[in-house]
Tab-separated table of C-alpha atoms and ligand atoms in Angstrom:
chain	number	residue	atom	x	y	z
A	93	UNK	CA	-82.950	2.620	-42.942
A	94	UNK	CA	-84.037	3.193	-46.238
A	95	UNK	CA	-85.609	6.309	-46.906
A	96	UNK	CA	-89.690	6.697	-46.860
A	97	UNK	CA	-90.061	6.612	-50.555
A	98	UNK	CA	-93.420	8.284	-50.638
A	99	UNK	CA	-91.642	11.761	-50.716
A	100	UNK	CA	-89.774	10.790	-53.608
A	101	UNK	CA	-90.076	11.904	-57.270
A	102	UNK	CA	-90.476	8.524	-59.744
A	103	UNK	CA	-89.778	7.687	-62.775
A	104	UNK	CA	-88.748	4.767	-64.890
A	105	UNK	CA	-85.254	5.114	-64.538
A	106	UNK	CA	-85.662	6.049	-60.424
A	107	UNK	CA	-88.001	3.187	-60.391
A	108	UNK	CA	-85.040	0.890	-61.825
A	109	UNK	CA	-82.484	2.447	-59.739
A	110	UNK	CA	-84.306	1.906	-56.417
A	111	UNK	CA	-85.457	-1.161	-56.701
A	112	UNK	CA	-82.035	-2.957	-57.918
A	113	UNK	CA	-80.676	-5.345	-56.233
A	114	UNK	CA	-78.074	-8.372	-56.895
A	115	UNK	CA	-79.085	-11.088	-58.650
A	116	UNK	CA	-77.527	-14.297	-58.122
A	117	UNK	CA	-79.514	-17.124	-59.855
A	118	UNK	CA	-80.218	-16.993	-63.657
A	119	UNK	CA	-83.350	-18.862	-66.114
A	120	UNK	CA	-80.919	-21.190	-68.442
A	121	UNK	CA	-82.185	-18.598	-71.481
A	122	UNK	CA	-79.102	-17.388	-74.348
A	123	UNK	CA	-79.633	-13.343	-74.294
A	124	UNK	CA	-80.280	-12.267	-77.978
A	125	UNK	CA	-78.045	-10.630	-79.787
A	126	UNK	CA	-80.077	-7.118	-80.148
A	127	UNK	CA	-80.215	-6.964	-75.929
A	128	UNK	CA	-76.424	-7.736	-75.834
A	129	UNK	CA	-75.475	-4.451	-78.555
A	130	UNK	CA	-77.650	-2.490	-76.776
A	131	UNK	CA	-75.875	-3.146	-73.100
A	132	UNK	CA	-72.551	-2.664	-74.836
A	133	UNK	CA	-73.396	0.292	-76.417
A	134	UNK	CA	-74.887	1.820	-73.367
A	135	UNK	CA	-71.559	1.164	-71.627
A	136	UNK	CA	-69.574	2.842	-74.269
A	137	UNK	CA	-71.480	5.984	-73.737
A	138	UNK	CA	-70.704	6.114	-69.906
A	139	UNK	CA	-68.657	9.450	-69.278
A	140	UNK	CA	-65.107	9.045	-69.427
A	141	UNK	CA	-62.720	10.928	-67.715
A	142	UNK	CA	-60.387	13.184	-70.222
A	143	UNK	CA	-62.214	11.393	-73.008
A	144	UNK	CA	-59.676	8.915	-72.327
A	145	UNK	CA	-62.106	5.921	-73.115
A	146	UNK	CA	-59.213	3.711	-71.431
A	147	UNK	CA	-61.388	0.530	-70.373
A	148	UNK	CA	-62.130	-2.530	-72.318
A	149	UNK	CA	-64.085	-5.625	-71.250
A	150	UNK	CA	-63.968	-9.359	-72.202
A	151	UNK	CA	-67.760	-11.166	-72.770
A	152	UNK	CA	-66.856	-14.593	-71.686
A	153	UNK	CA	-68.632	-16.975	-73.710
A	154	UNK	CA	-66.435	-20.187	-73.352
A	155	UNK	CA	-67.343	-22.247	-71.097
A	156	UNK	CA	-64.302	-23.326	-69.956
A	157	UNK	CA	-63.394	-19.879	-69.118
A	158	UNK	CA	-66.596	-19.325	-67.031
A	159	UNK	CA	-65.825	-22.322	-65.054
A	160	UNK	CA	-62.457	-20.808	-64.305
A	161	UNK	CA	-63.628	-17.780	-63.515
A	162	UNK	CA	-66.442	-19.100	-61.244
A	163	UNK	CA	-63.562	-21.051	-59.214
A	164	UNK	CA	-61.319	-18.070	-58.890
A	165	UNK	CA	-64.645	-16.123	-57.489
A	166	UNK	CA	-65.417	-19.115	-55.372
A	167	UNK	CA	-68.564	-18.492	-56.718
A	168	UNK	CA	-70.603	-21.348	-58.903
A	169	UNK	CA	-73.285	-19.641	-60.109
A	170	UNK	CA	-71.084	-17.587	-62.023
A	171	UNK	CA	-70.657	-20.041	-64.403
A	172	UNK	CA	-74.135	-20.227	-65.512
A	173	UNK	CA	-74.060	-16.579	-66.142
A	174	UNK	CA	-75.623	-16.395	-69.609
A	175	UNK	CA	-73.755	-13.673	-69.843
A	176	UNK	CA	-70.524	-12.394	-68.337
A	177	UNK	CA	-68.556	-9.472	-68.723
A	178	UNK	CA	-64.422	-8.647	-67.237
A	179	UNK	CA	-64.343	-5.077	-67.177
A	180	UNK	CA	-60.746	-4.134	-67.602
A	181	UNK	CA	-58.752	-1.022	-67.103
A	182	UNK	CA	-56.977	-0.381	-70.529
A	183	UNK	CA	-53.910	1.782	-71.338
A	184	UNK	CA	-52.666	-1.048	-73.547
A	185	UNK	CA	-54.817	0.755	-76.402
A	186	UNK	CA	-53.939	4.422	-75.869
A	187	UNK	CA	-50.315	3.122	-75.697
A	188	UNK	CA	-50.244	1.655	-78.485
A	189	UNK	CA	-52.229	5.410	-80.069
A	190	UNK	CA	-49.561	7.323	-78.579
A	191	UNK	CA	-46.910	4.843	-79.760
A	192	UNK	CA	-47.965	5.285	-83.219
A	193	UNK	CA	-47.231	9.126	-83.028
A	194	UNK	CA	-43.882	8.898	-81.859
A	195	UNK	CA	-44.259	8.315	-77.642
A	196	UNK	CA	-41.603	5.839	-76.260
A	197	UNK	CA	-44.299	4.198	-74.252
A	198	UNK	CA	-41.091	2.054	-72.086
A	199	UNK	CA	-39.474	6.050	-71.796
A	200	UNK	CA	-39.699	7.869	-68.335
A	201	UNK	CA	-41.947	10.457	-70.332
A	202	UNK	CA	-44.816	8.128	-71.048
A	203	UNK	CA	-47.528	8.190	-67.912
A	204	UNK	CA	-50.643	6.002	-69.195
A	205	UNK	CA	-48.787	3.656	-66.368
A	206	UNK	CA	-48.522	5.958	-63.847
A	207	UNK	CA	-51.158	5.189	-60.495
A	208	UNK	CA	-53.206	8.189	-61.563
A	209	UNK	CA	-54.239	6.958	-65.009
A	210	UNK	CA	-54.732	3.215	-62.912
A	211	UNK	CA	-57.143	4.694	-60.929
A	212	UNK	CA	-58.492	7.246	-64.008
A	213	UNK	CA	-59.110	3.807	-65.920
A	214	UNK	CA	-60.667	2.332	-63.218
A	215	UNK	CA	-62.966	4.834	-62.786
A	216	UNK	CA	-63.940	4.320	-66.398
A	217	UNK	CA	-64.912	1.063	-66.292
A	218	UNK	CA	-66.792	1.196	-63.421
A	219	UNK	CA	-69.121	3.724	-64.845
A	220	UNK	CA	-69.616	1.718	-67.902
A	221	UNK	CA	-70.297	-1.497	-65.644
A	222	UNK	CA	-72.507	0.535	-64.112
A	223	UNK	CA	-74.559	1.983	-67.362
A	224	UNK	CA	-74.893	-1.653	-68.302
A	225	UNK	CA	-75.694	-2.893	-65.100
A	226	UNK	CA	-78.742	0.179	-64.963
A	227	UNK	CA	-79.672	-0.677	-68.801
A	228	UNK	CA	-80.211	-4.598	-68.021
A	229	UNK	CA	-82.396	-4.099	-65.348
A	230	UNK	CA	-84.275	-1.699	-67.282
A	231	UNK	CA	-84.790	-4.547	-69.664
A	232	UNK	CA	-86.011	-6.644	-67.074
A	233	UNK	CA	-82.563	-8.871	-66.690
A	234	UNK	CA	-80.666	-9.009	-62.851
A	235	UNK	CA	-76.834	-8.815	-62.416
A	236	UNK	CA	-74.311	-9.031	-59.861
A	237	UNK	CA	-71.265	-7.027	-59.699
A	238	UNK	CA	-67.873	-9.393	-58.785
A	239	UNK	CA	-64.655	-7.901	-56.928
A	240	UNK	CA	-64.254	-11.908	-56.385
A	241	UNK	CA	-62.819	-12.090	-59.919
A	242	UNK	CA	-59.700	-10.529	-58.313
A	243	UNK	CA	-59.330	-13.252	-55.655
A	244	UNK	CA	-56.733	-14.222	-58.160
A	245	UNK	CA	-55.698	-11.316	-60.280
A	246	UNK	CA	-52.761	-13.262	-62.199
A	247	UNK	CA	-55.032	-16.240	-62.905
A	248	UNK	CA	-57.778	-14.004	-64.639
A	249	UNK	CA	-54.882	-11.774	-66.517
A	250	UNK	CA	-53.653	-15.180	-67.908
A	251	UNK	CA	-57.403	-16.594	-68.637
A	252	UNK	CA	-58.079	-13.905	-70.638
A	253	UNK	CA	-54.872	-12.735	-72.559
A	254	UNK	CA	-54.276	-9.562	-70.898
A	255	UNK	CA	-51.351	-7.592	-72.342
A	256	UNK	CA	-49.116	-4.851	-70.533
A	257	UNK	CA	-51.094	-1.809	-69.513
A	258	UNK	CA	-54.921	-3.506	-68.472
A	259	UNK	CA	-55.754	-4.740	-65.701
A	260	UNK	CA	-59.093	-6.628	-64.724
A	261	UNK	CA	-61.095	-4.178	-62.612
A	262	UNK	CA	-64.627	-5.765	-62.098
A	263	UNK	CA	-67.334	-8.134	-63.632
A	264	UNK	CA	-70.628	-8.165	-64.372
A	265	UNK	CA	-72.759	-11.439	-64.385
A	266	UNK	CA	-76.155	-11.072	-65.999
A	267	UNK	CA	-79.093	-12.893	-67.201
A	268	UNK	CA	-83.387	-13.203	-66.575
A	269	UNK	CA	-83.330	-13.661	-62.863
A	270	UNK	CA	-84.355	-16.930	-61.500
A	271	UNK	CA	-84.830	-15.505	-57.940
A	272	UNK	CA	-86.759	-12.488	-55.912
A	273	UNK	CA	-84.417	-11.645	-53.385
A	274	UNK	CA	-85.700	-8.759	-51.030
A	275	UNK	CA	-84.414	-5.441	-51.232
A	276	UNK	CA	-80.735	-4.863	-48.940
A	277	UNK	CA	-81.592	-1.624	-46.467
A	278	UNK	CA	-79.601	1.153	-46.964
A	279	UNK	CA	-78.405	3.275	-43.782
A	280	UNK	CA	-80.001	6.804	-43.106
A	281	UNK	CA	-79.328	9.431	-46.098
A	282	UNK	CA	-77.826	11.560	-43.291
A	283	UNK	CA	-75.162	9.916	-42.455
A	284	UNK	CA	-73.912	9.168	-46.123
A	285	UNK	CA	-75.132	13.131	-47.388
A	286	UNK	CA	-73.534	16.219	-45.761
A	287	UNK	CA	-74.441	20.250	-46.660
A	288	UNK	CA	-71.153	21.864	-46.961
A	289	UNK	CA	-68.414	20.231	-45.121
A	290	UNK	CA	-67.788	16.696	-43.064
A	291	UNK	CA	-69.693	16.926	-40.139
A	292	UNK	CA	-67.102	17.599	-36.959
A	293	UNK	CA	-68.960	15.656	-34.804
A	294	UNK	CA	-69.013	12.048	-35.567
A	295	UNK	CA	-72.473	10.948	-33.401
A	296	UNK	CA	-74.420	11.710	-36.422
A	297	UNK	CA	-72.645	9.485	-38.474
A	298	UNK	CA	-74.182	6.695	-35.845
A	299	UNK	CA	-77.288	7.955	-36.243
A	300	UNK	CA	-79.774	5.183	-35.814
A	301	UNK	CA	-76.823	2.594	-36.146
A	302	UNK	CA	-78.589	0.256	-33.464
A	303	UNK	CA	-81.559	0.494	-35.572
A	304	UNK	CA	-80.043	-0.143	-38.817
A	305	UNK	CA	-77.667	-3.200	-37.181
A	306	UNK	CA	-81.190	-4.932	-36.431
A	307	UNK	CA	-82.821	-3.936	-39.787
A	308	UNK	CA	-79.736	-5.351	-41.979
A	309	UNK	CA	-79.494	-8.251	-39.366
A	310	UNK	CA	-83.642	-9.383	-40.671
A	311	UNK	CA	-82.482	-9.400	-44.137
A	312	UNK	CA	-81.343	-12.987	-45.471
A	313	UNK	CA	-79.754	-13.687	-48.359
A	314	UNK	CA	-80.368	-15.961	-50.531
A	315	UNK	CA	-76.942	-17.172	-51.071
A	316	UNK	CA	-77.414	-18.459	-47.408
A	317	UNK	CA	-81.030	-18.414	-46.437
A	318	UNK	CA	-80.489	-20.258	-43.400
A	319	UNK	CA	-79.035	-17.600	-40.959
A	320	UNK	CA	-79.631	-13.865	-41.629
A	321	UNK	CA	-76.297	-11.818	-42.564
A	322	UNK	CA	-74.632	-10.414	-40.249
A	323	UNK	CA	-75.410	-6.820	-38.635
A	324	UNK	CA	-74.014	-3.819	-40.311
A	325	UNK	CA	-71.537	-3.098	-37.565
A	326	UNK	CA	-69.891	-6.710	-37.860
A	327	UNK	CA	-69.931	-6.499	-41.582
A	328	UNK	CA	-67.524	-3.641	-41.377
A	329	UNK	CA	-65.346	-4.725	-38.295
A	330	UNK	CA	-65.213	-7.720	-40.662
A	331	UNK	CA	-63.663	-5.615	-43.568
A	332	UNK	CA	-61.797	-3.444	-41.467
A	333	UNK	CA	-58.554	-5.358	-40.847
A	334	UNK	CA	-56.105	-6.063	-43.329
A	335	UNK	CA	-56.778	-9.218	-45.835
A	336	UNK	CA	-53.292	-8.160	-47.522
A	337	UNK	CA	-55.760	-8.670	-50.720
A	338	UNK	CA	-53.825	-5.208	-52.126
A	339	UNK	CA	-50.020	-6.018	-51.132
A	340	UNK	CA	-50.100	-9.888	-51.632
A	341	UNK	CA	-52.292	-10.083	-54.897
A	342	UNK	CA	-53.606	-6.340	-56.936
A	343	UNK	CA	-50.249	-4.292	-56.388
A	344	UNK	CA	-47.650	-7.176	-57.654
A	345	UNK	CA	-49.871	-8.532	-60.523
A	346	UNK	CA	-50.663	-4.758	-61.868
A	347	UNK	CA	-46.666	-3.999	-61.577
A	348	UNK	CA	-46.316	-7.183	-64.036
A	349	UNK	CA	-48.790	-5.831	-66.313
A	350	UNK	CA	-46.344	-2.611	-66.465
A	351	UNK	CA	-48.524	0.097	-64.410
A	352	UNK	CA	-46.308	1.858	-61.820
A	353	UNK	CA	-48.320	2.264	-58.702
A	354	UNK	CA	-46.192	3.920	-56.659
A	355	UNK	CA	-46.390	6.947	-59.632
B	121	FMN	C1	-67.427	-3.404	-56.353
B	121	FMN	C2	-68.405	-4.490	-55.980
B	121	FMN	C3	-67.971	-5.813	-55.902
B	121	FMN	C4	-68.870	-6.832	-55.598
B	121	FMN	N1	-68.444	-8.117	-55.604
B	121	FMN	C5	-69.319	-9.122	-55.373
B	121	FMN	C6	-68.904	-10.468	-55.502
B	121	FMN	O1	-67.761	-10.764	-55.798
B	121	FMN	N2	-69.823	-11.433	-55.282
B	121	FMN	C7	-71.111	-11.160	-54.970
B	121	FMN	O2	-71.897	-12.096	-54.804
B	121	FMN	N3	-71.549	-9.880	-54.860
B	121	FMN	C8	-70.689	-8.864	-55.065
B	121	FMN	N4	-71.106	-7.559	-55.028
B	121	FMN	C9	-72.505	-7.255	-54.718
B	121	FMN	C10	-72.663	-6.726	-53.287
B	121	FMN	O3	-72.510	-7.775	-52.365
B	121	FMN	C11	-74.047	-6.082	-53.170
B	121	FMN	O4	-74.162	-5.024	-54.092
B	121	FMN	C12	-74.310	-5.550	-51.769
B	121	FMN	O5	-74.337	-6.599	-50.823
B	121	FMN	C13	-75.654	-4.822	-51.707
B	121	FMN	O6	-76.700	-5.687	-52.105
B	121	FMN	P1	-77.642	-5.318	-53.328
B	121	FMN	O7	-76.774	-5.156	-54.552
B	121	FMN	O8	-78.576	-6.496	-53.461
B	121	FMN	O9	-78.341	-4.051	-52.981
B	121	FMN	C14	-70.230	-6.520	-55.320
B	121	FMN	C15	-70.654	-5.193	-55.400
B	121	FMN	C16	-69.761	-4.185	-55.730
B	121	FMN	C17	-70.246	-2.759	-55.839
């Protein structure tokens, strides 16, 4: 359940931030040009671990592209994003800095490939998806986050040019919303926020879980308005088996953009 939010201090910003949610349907309307440097910019000043700044991301603005994208995510509305961002993770850039001052980037001493910096990089971007995804709905617009871009990792790295060292992490679909979907519930803060160490006993983290498999089982989505989703519990049994997504599709595509995972 989602927290009581009359004990809660407000804001702006924690007004934004609670009442986000993904938007799925866009108003046909171009995003000016002043709104678009102003989510970019706010991106670029996410934190970045070591200052590495090693993500990059692609606005898709060709149509063609969009329409590719939207099959690979098996999701149409995606091409009517009036906007739409492929937040990569980039070492291709920093290689190519620490090329210029003398690195062997194909020697066993370079390490902008190595699994750490994947993950480093990935981290990156998703903070600055994030900073723009906060900063559009501050300015009134609705997004929706897509893992579905990497239903086909290869296809996307080929789409959009991707050279050795980047891989696609995420992207961000955003426009005026053309919908009001209700608010997802959130389980109990106390069994996502501990005080000092993991609880040992694990019928906390079940807290309520009954409760919150009806409350998430009400909510419908609009994508599919005529059956509610599925209760929480399902959702994850769902998830929790194998889909080989990571050894049939991320791992072999990200070795072939030159990142060593196993590093
Ligand atoms: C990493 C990540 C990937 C996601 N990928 C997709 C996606 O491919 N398609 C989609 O429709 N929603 C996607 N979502 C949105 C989630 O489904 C959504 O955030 C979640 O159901 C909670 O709903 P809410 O955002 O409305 O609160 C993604 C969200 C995250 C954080």
């Amino acid at each position: 359940m989602t927290e009581s939010q009359n004990n809660l201090r407000s804001n702006q910003t924690i007004e934004t931030l609670l009442n986000r949610r993904s938007i799925r349907k866009f108003k046909a309307e171009d995003i000016d040009e002043q709104t678009v440097a102003t989510l970019e910019t706010v991106a670029q000043h996410a934190a970045s671990s070591q200052y590495l700044q090693d993500w990059s991301a692609v606005r898709v603005e060709d149509q063609d592209i969009k329409d590719n994208i939207a099959e690979i995510c098996h999701q149409s509305y995606v091409a009517e994003a009036p906007l739409l961002y492929i937040f990569v993770a980039d070492e291709h850039r920093n290689a190519a800095i620490a090329e210029r001052k003398g690195v062997n980037i194909h020697s066993a001493e370079f390490t902008l490939n190595s699994s750490y910096r994947f993950s480093q990089a990935q981290n990156d971007a998703v903070l600055a998806l994030h900073a723009m995804e906060t900063a559009a709905y501050s300015l009134d617009l609705g997004c929706v986050i897509l893992g579905s871009v990497l239903n086909e990792p290869s296809k996307l790295i080929e789409l959009l040019h991707l050279p050795e060292f980047t891989y696609p992490v995420l992207g961000l679909a955003l426009g005026k919303p053309d919908q009001s979907p209700a608010l997802k519930p959130r389980m109990e803060r106390s069994t996502q926020f501990f005080t000092d160490r993991y609880p040992a006993d694990d019928t906390n983290l079940m807290h309520d879980l009954d409760e919150f498999d009806d409350t998430v089982h009400q909510y419908y989505d609009l994508r599919n308005t005529s059956r509610p989703v599925d209760a929480f519990s399902d959702q994850i049994t769902k998830n929790a088996v194998d889909t080989g997504v990571f050894s049939r599709a991320v791992k072999p595509a990200a070795e072939k953009q030159g990142f060593r995972l196993d590093h």
